[in-house]
Amino acid sequence: MPEFKIALKNCGKIKPFSIESYINHQGYLALKKTLQMTPLEIIKEIKRSKLRGRGGAAFPTGLKWEAVAQEKYVPKYIICNADEGEPGTFKDRVILSQDPHKIIEAMTIAAFSVGAQIGFIYLRLEYPEIFYILERAIIQAKNKNYLGKNILNTGFSFDIQLKSGAGAYICGEETALIKSVEGKRAEPVPKPPYPTTCGLFGRPTLINNVETLANIPAIILNGSTWFSEIGTKESKGTKVFSVSGDIKKPQAIEVPMGTALKELLELCAGVEGSIKAIQVGGPSGKLFNCLEGDGLNLSLSYETYLGAGAVIVFNTKRNLIEMTRSFLEFFTEESCGKCVPCREGIPQLLHIIKKILSFKANREDLNKLEKMCKLIKITSLCGLGKTAPGSILDTLKEFPEEYSIYF
Amino acid sequence: MKILKEFTKDEAILKILQKYQFKTENFLPILLEIQGKKNGLNTETLDYLANELKVEPSLFYGIATFYHFLNPKKKARYNIYLCRDCTCELKGNKKILKTLEKILNLKIGETSPDNKFSLNLTSCLGSCDKAPAMLINKDLYNKLSPKRIIKIIEKL
């Protein structure tokens, strides 16, 4: 299957600093169309498209919109989650830096559908250049009345504010993100209540990932049937993969859901060396063994695993236990410190992995490692702690021979 | 809580607070801006802020120590943040780190005596397609090699 661009359609074709350039490429047409529809009709269309969240959790977007739309408390808020922090993921950076108006248009459509008047883009501090691009795009959209008061004379008003993070991976988790927008320490809280009922400042809040939003204008313009014919049974549409590591042309590339790994790698000019494994979805994702059987025929979709779509390629010269160590160092640094199993457990996992790597561990350590992994997985509150031990369990299962060298 | 301490008015800080309308939800941009202006966030600054906003000082210590880019320590003129994570490691960030440590004569987390450079590791910068990558203050440098690093540092 070749590339299929929806979210990345304008990338490289339009000038990110020019609203005219976006308008010349069907920009803001979807907004004009939706403003003629009722919120209910728009939500029905999004539900029919079977679009699911692209940030990793894969929640059906239409259902989320519906949940917020049905809430009676006002004001309602919408937030675009642009806190892309998963190592190996850079798709949102590409979308935001090359096609900022698409996100503004999609947010305005979402706001109209759920009845929100204020939106926030929560952008990570590590992308300072995008802050300026978005700042400028918001002003341009306001000048053309695609944003602001009485949008296109329909009586609907919506404003977007830019919020910058300050460097914390946990802010990608929606409840932590809300805390951060409120100006607090970004510690996740238990769900329910979900943000759709009790989110920002205790109000109903819609939170969507950048890539999810980037699909909205195309769905509105081409129809939900067009969209739902792309992809597989459970995974409709396309996915932007951030391919990096031992690959000849690392890049963000968009293909239909269900595309075979082999084809994806070919589109990126092939593997540097000979492939051993891929990690899909970054450190919190899943490891796939590509040495045996039909690892390369793996179909990438929600049915297998997607996460946020990072694909890190490892060739046969790489040590996967070193990879695990790198992932654990990341989680040790990024644990917010709220729950004991995550805060104290992950450094212990790292300690044992380092012990193994220095040939000092025994079989008992290995048992302890497995036991602790399972414990941290079931006792952590949020996704960070729940997924942190994944790379150890995956390497133990898929590549046990890599461990046996050290014993 | 009342802080039993006399504070002298700091016009620069007050200006920033006014810009953000003294609102609690603006604590992050307030702290980021003050940090830039005051060259860091020391305890006195945080105490003063808490006093002005009538909140517990611990609230600000809590925020200032939570986020990686807020730092209660003094800031250098050029703060280097080298990406620590997986793809950058595959592409040789260890070599870059060694080169940086050597030419700056600094270890991770240290600031040079003349306060010109600080050397830090950071989590993924989202530049994995052009790894390895680093930030110097707000500027991104990618596709790094030891040779390029020497050139970049020389120019600063």
Tab-separated table of N, CA, C and O in Angstrom, chain A residues 9 41 69 137 142 154 181 185 294:
chain	number	residue	atom	x	y	z
A	9	LYS	N	-1.814	15.804	4.661
A	9	LYS	CA	-2.098	16.148	3.251
A	9	LYS	C	-1.458	17.467	2.809
A	9	LYS	O	-0.887	17.546	1.728
A	41	GLU	N	-25.873	16.674	14.026
A	41	GLU	CA	-25.516	16.088	12.722
A	41	GLU	C	-24.007	15.884	12.595
A	41	GLU	O	-23.547	14.864	12.078
A	69	ALA	N	-21.041	17.029	24.588
A	69	ALA	CA	-22.192	17.773	24.065
A	69	ALA	C	-23.418	17.577	24.957
A	69	ALA	O	-24.236	18.488	25.104
A	137	ALA	N	-0.857	31.930	13.555
A	137	ALA	CA	-2.006	31.337	12.877
A	137	ALA	C	-3.309	31.743	13.572
A	137	ALA	O	-4.310	32.022	12.906
A	142	LYS	N	-8.290	34.866	13.413
A	142	LYS	CA	-9.179	35.864	14.027
A	142	LYS	C	-9.441	37.004	13.055
A	142	LYS	O	-10.568	37.475	12.927
A	154	THR	N	-22.336	33.838	12.167
A	154	THR	CA	-23.299	32.795	12.544
A	154	THR	C	-23.756	32.962	13.984
A	154	THR	O	-24.590	32.217	14.469
A	181	VAL	N	-2.727	22.834	32.917
A	181	VAL	CA	-3.385	24.019	32.344
A	181	VAL	C	-3.903	24.908	33.477
A	181	VAL	O	-3.921	26.126	33.381
A	185	ARG	N	0.865	21.382	39.831
A	185	ARG	CA	1.722	20.225	39.560
A	185	ARG	C	0.894	19.220	38.768
A	185	ARG	O	-0.255	18.968	39.096
A	294	ASP	N	6.573	-14.486	10.616
A	294	ASP	CA	6.183	-13.396	9.730
A	294	ASP	C	6.121	-12.064	10.474
A	294	ASP	O	5.152	-11.325	10.357
